[in-house]
PDB file of C-alpha atoms in Angstrom:
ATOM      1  CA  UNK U 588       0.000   0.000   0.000  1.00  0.00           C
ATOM      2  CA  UNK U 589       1.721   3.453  -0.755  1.00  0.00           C
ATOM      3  CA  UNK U 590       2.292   6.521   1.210  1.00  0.00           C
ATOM      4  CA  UNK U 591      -0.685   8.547   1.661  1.00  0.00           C
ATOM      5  CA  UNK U 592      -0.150  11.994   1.794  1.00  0.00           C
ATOM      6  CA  UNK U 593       1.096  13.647   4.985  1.00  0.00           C
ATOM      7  CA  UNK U 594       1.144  10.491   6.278  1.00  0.00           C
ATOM      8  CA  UNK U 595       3.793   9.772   8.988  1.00  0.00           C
ATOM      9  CA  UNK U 596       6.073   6.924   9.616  1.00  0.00           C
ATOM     10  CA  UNK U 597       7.651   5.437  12.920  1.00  0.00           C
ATOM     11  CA  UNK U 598      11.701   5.412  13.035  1.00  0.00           C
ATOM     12  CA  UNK U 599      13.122   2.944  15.345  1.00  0.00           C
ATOM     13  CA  UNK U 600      16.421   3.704  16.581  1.00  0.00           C
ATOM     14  CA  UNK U 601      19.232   0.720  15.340  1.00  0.00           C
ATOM     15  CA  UNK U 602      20.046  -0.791  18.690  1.00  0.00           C
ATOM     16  CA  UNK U 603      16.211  -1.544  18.775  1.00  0.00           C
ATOM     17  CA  UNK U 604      16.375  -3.190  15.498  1.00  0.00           C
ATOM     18  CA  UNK U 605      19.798  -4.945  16.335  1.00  0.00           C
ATOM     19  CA  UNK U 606      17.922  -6.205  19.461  1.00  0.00           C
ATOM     20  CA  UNK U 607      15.081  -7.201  17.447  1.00  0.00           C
ATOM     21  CA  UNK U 608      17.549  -9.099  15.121  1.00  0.00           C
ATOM     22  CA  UNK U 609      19.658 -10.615  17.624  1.00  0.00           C
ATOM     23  CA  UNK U 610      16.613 -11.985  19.382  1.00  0.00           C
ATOM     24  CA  UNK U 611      14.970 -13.644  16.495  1.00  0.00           C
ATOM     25  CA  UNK U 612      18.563 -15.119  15.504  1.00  0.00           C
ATOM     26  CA  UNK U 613      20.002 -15.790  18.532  1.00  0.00           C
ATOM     27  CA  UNK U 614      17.005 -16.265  21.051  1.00  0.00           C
ATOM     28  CA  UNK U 615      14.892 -17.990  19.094  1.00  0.00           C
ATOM     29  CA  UNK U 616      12.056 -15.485  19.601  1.00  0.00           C
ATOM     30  CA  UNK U 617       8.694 -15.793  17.371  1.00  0.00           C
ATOM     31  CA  UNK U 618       8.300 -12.188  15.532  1.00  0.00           C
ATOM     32  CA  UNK U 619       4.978 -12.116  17.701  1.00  0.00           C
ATOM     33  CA  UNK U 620       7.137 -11.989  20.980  1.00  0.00           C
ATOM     34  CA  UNK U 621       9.181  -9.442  20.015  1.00  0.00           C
ATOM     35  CA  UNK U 622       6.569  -6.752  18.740  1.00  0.00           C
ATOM     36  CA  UNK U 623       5.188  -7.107  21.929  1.00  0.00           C
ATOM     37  CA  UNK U 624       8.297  -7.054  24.130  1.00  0.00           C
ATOM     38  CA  UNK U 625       9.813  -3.856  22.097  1.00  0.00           C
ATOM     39  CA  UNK U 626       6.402  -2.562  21.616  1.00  0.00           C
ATOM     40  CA  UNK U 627       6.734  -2.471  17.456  1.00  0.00           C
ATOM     41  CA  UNK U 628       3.723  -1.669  16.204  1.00  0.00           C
ATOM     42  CA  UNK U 629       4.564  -3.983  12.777  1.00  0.00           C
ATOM     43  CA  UNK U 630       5.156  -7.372  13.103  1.00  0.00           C
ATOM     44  CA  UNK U 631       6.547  -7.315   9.754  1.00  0.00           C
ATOM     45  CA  UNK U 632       8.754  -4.819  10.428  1.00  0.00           C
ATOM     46  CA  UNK U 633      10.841  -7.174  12.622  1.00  0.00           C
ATOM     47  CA  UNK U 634      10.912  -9.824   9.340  1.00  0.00           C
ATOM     48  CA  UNK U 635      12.165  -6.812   6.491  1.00  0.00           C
ATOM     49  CA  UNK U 636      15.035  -6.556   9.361  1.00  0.00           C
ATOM     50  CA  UNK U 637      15.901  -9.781   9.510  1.00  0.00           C
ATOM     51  CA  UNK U 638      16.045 -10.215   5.911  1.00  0.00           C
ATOM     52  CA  UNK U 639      17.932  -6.886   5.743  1.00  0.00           C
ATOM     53  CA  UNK U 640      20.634  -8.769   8.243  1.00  0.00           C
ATOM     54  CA  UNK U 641      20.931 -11.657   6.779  1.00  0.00           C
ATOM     55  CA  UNK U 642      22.096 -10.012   3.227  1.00  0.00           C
TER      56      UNK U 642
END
């Protein structure tokens, strides 16, 4: 789905994302868990990261 117009995106600082990373890779943690635990609002967020990490 595009950008709507004045629309406004969240920015998540990169030691949350490395956290979110490192506990999917390392932990084991479902993508689920960690939304909730670092309160990101996209669960799919935490999956484009991943995939951005592994490349």
């Amino acid at each position: 789905m595009p950008a709507m117009k004045g629309q406004k995106f969240k920015h998540y600082p990169e030691s949350l994302k490395a956290e979110a990373v490192r506990l999917f890779i390392e932990d084991g943690w479902f993508y689920r868990k960690i939304t909730e635990h670092l309160e990101i609002h996209d669960k799919n967020r935490v999956r484009v990261w991943v995939r951005k990490y592994r490349v």
